[in-house]
Coordinates of C-alpha atoms and ligand atoms in Angstrom, one line a residue:
X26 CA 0.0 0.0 0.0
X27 CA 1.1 3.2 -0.6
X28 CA 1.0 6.5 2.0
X29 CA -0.9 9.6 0.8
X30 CA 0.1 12.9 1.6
X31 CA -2.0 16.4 3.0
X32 CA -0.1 19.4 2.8
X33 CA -0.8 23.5 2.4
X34 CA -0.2 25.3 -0.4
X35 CA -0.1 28.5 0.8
X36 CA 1.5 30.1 3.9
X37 CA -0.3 27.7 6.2
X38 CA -3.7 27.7 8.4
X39 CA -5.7 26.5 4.9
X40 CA -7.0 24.0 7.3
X41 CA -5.2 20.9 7.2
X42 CA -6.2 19.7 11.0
X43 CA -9.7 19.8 10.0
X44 CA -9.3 18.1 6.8
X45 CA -7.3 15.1 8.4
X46 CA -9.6 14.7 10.8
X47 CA -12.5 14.3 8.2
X48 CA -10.5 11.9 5.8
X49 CA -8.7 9.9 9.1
X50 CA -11.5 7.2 9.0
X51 CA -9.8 6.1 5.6
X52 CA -6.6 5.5 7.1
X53 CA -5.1 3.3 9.5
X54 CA -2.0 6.0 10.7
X55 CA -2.0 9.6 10.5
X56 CA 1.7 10.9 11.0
X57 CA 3.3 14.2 11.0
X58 CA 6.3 14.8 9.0
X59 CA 7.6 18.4 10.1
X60 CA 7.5 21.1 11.6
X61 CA 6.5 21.2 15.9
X62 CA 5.1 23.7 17.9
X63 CA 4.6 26.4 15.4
X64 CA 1.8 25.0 13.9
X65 CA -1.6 25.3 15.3
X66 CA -4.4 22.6 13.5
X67 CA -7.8 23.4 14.4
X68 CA -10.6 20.3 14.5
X69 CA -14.0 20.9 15.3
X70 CA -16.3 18.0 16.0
X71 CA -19.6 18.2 18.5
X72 CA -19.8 21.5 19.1
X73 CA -16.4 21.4 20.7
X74 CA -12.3 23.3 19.2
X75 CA -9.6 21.5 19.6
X76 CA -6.1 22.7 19.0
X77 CA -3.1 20.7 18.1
X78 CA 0.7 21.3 17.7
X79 CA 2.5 18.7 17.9
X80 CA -0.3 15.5 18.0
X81 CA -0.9 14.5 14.3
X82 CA -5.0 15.7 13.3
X83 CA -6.3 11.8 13.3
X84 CA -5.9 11.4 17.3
X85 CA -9.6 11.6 18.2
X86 CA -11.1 8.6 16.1
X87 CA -10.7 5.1 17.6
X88 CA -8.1 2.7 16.2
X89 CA -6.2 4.9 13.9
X90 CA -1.9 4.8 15.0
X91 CA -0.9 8.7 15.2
X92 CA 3.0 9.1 14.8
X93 CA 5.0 11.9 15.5
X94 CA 7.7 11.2 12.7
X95 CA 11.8 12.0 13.2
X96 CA 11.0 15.2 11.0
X97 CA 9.0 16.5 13.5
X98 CA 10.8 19.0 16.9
X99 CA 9.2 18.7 20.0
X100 CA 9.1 20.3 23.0
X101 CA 8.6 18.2 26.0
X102 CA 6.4 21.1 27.8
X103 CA 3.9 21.9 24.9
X104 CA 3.6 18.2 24.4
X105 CA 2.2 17.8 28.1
X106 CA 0.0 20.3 27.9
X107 CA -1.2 19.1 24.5
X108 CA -1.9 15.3 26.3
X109 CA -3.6 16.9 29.0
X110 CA -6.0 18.9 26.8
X111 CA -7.2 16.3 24.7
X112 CA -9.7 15.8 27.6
X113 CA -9.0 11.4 26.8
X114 CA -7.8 9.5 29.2
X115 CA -4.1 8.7 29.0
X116 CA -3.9 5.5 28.6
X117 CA -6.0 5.6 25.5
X118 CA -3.7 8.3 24.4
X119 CA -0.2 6.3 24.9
X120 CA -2.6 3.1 23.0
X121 CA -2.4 4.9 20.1
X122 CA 0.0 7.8 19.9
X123 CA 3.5 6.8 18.9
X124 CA 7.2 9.0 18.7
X125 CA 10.2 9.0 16.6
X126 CA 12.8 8.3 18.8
X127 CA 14.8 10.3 15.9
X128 CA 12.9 13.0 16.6
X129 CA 14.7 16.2 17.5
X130 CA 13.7 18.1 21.1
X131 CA 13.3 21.5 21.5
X132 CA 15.0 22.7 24.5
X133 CA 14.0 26.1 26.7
X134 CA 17.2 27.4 25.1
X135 CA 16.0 27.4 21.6
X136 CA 13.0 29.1 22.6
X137 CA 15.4 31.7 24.6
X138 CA 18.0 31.7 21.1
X139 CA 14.6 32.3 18.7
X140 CA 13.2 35.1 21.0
X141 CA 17.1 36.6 21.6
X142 CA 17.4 36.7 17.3
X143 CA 14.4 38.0 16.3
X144 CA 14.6 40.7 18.9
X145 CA 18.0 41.4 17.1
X146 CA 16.3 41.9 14.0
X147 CA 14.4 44.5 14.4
X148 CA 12.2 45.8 11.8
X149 CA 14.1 42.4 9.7
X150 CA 12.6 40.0 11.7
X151 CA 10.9 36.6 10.6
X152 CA 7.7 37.1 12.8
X153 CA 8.5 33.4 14.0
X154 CA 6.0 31.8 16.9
X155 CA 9.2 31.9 18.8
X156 CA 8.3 28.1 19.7
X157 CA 12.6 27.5 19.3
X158 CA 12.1 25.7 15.8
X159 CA 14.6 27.6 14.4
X160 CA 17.2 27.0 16.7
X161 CA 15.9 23.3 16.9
X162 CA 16.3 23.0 13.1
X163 CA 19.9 24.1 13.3
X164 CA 21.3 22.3 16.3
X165 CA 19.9 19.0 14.0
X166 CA 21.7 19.9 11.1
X167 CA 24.9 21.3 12.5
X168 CA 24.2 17.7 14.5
X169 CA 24.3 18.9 18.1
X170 CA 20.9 18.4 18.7
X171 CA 19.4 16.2 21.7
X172 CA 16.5 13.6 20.2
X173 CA 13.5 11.8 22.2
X174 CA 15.9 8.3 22.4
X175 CA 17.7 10.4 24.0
X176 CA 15.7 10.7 27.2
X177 CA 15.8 6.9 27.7
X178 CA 19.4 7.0 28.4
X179 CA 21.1 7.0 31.9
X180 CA 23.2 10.5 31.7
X181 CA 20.1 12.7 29.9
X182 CA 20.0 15.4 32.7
X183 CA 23.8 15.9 32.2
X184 CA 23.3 15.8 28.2
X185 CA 20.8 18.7 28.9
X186 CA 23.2 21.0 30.7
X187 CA 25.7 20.3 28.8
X188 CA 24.1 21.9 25.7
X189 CA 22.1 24.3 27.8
X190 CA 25.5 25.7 28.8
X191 CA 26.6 25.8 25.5
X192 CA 23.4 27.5 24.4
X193 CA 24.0 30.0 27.5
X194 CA 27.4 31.3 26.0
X195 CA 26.1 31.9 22.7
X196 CA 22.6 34.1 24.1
X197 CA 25.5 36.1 26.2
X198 CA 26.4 37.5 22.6
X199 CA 23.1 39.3 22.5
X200 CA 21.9 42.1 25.3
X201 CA 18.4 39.6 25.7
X202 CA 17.6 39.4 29.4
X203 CA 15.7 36.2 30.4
X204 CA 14.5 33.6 33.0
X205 CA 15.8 30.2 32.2
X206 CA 13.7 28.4 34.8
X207 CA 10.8 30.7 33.9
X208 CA 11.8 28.6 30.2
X209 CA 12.0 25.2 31.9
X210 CA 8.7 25.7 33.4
X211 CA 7.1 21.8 32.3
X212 CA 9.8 20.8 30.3
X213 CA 11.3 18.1 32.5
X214 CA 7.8 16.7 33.2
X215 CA 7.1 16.7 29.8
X216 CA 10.1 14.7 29.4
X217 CA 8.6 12.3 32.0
X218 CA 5.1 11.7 30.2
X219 CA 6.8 11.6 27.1
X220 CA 9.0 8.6 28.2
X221 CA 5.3 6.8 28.9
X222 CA 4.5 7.0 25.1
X223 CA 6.1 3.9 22.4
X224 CA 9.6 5.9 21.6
X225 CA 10.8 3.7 18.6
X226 CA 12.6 3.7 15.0
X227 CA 8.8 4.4 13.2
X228 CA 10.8 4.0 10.1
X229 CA 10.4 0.4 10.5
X230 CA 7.0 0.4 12.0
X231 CA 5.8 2.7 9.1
X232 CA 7.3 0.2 6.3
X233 CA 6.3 -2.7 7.7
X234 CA 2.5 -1.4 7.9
X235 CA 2.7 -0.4 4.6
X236 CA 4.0 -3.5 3.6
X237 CA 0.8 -5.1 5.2
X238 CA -1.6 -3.2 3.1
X239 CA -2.4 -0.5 6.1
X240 CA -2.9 3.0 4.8
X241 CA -1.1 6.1 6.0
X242 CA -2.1 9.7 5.8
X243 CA 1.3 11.8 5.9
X244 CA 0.2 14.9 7.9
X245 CA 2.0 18.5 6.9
X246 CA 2.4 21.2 9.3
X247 CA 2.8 25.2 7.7
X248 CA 3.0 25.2 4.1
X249 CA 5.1 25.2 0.5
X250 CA 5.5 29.2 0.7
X251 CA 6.7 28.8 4.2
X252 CA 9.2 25.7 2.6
X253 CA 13.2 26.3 3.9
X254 CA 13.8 25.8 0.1
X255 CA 11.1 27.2 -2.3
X256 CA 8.9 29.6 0.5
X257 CA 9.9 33.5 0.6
X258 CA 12.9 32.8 1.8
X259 CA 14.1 34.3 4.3
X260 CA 10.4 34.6 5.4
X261 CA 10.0 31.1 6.3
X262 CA 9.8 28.0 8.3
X263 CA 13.0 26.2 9.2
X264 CA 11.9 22.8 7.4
X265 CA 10.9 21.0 4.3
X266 CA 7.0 21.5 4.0
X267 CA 6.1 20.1 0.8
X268 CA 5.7 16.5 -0.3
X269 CA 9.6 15.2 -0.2
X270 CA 9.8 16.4 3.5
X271 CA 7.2 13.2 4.1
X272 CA 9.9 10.9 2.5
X273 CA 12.6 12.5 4.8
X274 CA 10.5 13.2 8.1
X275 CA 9.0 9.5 7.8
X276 CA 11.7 7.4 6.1
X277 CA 8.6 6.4 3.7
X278 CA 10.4 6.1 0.4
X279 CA 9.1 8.0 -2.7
X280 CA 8.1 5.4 -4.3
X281 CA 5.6 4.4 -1.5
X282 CA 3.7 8.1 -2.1
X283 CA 0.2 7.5 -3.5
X284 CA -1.9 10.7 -3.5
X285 CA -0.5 14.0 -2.8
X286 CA -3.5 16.4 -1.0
X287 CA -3.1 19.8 -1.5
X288 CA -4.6 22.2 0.2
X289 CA -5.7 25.8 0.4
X290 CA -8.4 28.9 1.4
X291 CA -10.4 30.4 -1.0
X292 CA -8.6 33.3 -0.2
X293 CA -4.9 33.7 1.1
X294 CA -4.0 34.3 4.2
X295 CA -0.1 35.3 6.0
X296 CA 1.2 35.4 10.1
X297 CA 4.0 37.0 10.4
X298 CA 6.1 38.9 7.8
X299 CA 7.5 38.9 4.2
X300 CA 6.1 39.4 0.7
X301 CA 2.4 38.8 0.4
X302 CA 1.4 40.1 -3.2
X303 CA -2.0 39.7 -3.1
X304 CA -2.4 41.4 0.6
X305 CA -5.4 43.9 1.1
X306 CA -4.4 46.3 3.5
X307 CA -8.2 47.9 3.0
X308 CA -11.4 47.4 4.5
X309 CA -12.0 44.0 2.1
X310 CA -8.8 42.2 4.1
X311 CA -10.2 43.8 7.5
X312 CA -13.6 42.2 6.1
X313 CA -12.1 38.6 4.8
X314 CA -10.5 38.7 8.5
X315 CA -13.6 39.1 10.6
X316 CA -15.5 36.7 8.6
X317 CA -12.7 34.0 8.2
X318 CA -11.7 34.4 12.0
X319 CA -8.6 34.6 10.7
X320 CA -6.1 35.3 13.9
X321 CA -3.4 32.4 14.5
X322 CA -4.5 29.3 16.1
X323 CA -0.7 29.4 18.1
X324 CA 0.5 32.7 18.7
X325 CA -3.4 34.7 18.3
X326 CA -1.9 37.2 16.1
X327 CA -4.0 38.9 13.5
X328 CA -3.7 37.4 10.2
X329 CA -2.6 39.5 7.0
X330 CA -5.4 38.7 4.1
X331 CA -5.7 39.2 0.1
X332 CA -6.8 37.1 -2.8
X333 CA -6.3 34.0 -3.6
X334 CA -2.6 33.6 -5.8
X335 CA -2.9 31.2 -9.1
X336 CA 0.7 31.7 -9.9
X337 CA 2.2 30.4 -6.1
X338 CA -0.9 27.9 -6.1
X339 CA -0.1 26.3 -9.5
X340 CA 3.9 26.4 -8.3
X341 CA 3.4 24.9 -5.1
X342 CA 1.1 22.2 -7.0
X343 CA 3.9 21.6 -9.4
X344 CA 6.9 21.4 -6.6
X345 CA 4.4 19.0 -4.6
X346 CA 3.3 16.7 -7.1
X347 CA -0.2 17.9 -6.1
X348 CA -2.9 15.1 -7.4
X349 CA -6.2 16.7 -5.6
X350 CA -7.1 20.2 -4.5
X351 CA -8.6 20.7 -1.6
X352 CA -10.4 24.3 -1.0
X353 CA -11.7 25.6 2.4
X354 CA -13.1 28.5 4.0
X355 CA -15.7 29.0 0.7
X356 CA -18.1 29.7 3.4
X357 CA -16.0 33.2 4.4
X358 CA -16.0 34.7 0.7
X359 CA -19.9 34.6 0.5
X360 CA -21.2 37.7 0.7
X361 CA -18.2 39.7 -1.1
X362 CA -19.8 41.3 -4.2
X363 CA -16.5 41.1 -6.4
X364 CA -14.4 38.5 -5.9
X365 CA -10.4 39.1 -7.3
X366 CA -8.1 35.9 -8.2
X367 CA -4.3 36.9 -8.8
X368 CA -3.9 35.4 -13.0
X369 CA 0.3 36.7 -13.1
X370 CA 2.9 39.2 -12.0
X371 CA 4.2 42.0 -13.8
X372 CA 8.2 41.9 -12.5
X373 CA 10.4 44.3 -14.1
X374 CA 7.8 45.9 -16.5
X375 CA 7.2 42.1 -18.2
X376 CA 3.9 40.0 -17.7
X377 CA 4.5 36.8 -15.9
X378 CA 3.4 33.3 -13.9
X379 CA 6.9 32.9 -12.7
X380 CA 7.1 33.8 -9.2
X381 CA 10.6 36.4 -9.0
X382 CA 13.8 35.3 -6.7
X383 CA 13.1 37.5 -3.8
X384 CA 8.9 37.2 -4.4
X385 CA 8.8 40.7 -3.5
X386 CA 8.8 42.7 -6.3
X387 CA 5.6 41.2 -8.0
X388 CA 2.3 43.2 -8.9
X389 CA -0.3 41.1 -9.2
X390 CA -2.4 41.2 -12.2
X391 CA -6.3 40.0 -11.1
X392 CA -9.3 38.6 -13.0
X393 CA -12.6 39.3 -11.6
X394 CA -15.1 37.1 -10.5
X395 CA -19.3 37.8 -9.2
X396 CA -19.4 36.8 -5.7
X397 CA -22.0 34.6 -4.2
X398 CA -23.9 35.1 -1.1
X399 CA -26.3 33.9 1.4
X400 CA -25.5 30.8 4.5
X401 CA -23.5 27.9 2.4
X402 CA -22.2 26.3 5.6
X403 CA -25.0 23.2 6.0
X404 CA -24.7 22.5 2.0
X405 CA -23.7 19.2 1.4
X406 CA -24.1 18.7 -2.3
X407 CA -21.1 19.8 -4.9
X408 CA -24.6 20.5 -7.1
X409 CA -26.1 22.5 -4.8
X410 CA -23.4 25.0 -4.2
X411 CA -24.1 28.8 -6.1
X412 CA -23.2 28.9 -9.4
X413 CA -20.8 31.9 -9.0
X414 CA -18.8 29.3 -6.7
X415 CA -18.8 26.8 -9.1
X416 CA -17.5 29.4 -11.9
X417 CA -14.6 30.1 -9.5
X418 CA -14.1 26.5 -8.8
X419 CA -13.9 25.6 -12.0
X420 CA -11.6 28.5 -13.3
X421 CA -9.3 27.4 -10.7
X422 CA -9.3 23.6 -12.0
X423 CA -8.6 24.8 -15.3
X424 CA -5.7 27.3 -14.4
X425 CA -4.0 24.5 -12.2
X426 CA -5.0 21.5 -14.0
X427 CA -6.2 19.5 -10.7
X428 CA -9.6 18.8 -9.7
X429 CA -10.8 20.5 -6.7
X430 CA -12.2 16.9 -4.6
X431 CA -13.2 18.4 -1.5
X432 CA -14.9 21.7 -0.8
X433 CA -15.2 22.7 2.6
X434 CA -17.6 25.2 3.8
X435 CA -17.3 25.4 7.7
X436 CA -14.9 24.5 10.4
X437 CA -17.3 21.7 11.6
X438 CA -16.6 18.1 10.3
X439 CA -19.8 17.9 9.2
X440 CA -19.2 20.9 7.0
X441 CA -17.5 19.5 4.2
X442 CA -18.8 18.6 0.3
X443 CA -16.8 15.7 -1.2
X444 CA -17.2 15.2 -4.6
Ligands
GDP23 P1 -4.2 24.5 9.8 O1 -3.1 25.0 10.5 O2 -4.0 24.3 8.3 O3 -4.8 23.2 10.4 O4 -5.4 25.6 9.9 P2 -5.8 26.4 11.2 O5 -6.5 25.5 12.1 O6 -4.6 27.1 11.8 O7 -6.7 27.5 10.6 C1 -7.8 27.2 9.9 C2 -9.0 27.9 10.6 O8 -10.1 27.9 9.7 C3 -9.5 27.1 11.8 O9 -10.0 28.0 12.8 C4 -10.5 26.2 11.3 O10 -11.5 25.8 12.3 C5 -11.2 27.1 10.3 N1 -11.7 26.4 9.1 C6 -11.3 25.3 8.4 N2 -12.0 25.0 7.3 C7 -13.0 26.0 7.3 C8 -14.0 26.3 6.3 O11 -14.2 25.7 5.3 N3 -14.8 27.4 6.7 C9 -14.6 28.2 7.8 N4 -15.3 29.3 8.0 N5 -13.6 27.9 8.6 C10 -12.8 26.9 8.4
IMO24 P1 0.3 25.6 10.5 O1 0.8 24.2 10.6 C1 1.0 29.8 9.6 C2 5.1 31.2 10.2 C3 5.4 32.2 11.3 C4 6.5 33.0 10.8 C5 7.3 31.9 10.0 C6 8.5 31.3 10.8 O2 -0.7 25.9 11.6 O3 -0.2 25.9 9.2 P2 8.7 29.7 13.0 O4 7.9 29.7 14.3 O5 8.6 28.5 12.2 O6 10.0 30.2 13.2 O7 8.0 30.9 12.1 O8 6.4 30.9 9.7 N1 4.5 30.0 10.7 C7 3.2 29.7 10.4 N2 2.2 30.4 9.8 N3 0.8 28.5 10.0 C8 1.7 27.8 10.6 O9 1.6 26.4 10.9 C9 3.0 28.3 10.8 N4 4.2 27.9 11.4 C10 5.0 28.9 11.3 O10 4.2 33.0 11.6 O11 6.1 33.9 9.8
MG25 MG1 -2.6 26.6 11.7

């Protein structure tokens, strides 16, 4: 059997929790590849939100396997509270919720690192959750990083201070007052329910599922314009978002990929800084914002909003491998009597689809579309959906050349049209 992957297209929050959690009953294992505390996936089931960072989007149906895969950083402390908020008992919890023991952990002192370099950027800076993946990212690469197999061994506690220390020399470079216990706060008891959990090579448990016709749903965290290597760099995340980072943050080989899910809002949406094209710093953005809710589901902040972007879509389709679309948040544009949809750039005086270098220095050029209106949400029929919707739906086919399979109008479960 192969392993199908969800991922965003955009610059995350399309709503890839909710969209795993409505596909999970398909699958056998939903496991996240990337990415860690930065990413907030919102679920919404029986009048109840749930929130989820680190815990892959398929842990509330009964006998699925969720894996947190060696791609993945986690931090001991946000993955306690996480546990705890679930509102399941724990035992349940440790029945089906498995770890990398590659995974690597992010320690108070990346947190203390992230916060100390952005504060040194001033005006520059990322706009990062400041949840130390970062400085996580880079201690794995530069490979100095602590993993979760790590916390099994005898000597951990003097692992820790040894590269807290090392950590502690470096943050003296900057003039960043801080509180390391105030950092520590839950971390070592995180550590303690995380060593409850099955900490094991999920390589080999992955494979050998696969390999027994099981299905696996790769679950993405951020997305492609947030990607280390084709996002707006340096505006980005510090990992591989799109579909290869499932191969590397799972050890599932590409030739076990199946379909490749990608997702994305009607609209666009940004947290934190760097070139948004499309942005509408007018009333309409203020307008897509109230009626999108469209503040981060980690850090709160107020998001940036603006059209939707053909040219990044159909490029973050083609890096991908994309095989079905997946649009959300129709629901928010109803209501909107002109609808814009970015068609090219002009860069440098010349009309193109090719997004620039730096991403910056691109005007978008729109088409216009008639909006739709009136309560879509409790729809449930593709054929039943206005036909304004439909037009846009099926421009946006056309432009990408990928059918549009699920159309989501709500956060609910429940609110969800698959064709
Ligand atoms: P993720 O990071 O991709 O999982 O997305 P987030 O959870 O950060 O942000 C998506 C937000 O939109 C959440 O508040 C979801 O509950 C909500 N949402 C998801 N799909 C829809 C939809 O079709 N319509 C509306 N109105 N909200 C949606
Ligand atoms: P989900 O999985 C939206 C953004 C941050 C910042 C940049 C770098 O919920 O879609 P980092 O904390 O990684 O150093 O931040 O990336 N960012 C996200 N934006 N959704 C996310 O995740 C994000 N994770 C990181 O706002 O601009
Ligand atoms: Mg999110």
């Amino acid at each position: 059997m192969n392993s199908d992957i969800l991922l965003g297209l955009q610059w995350g929050d399309e709503g890839k929790g909710k969209i795993v959690d409505v596909i999970t009953p398909k699958y056998d294992v939903v496991a996240r590849f990337q990415g860690g505390p930065n990413a907030g996936h919102s679920l919404e089931f029986n009048d109840k939100k749930y929130v989820l960072h680190l815990i892959p989007s398929g842990i509330f149906h009964p006998n699925k396997l969720n894996v947190i895969g060696n791609g993945v950083v986690i931090d001991p402390a946000v993955f306690k509270k996480e546990i705890e908020g679930l509102g399941l008992p724990l035992g349940e919890v440790i029945k089906k919720l498995i770890i990398s023991s590659r995974a690597n952990l992010i320690l108070p002192v990346h947190r203390i690192l992230d916060a100390a370099n952005e504060k040194s950027k001033g005006a520059k800076k990322i706009g990062s959750t400041l949840r130390g993946i970062g400085p996580a990212y880079t201690d794995k690469i530069s490979r100095n990083g602590l993993r979760v197999g790590d916390i099994l061994s005898t000597n951990f506690k003097k692992r820790y201070d040894e590269h807290t220390a090392r950590h502690l020399a470096t943050i003296e470079r900057y003039n960043f007052e801080f509180d390391l216990a105030q950092y520590e706060e839950g971390w070592f008891e995180g550590v303690e329910i995380m060593a409850k959990f099955r900490i094991e090579n999920s390589e080999y448990l992955l494979n050998n599922l696969l390999d027994q016709g099981k299905k696996i749903l790769a679950e993405g965290a951020q997305g492609t314009m947030l990607d280390i290597d084709f996002g707006s760099y340096p505006f980005v995340t510090s990992s591989n978002t799109i579909s290869a980072g499932a191969c590397t943050g799972l050890g599932i080989p590409p030739k076990k990929i199946g379909e490749v899910f990608g997702i994305f809002k009607a609209y666009c949406t940004r947290v934190g800084n760097g070139p948004f094209p499309t942005e509408l710093l007018d009333s309409t953005g203020e307008d897509i914002r109230k009626a999108g809710f469209e503040f981060g589901a980690t850090t709160g902040r107020p998001r940036r909003c603006g059209w939707l972007d053909l040219p990044k879509l159909k490029y973050a389709i083609t890096i991908n491998g994309v095989t079905q679309l997946f649009m959300t948040k129709s629901d928010v544009l109803s209501g909107f009597g002109t609808i814009k949809v970015c068609t090219s750039y002009i860069v440098d005086g010349k009309e193109t689809t090719e997004l620039p270098f730096t991403f910056d220095n691109a005007e978008p050029v729109y088409k216009e579309f008639a909006g739709w209106s009136g309560d879509i949400t409790k729809i449930r029929k593709f054929d039943d959906l206005p036909g304004n919707l439909k037009d846009y739906i099926d421009y946006i086919e056309k432009y990408t050349g990928v059918p549009i399979t699920i159309v989501s109008v709500g956060p609910d479960r429940e609110e969800t049209i698959i064709r």
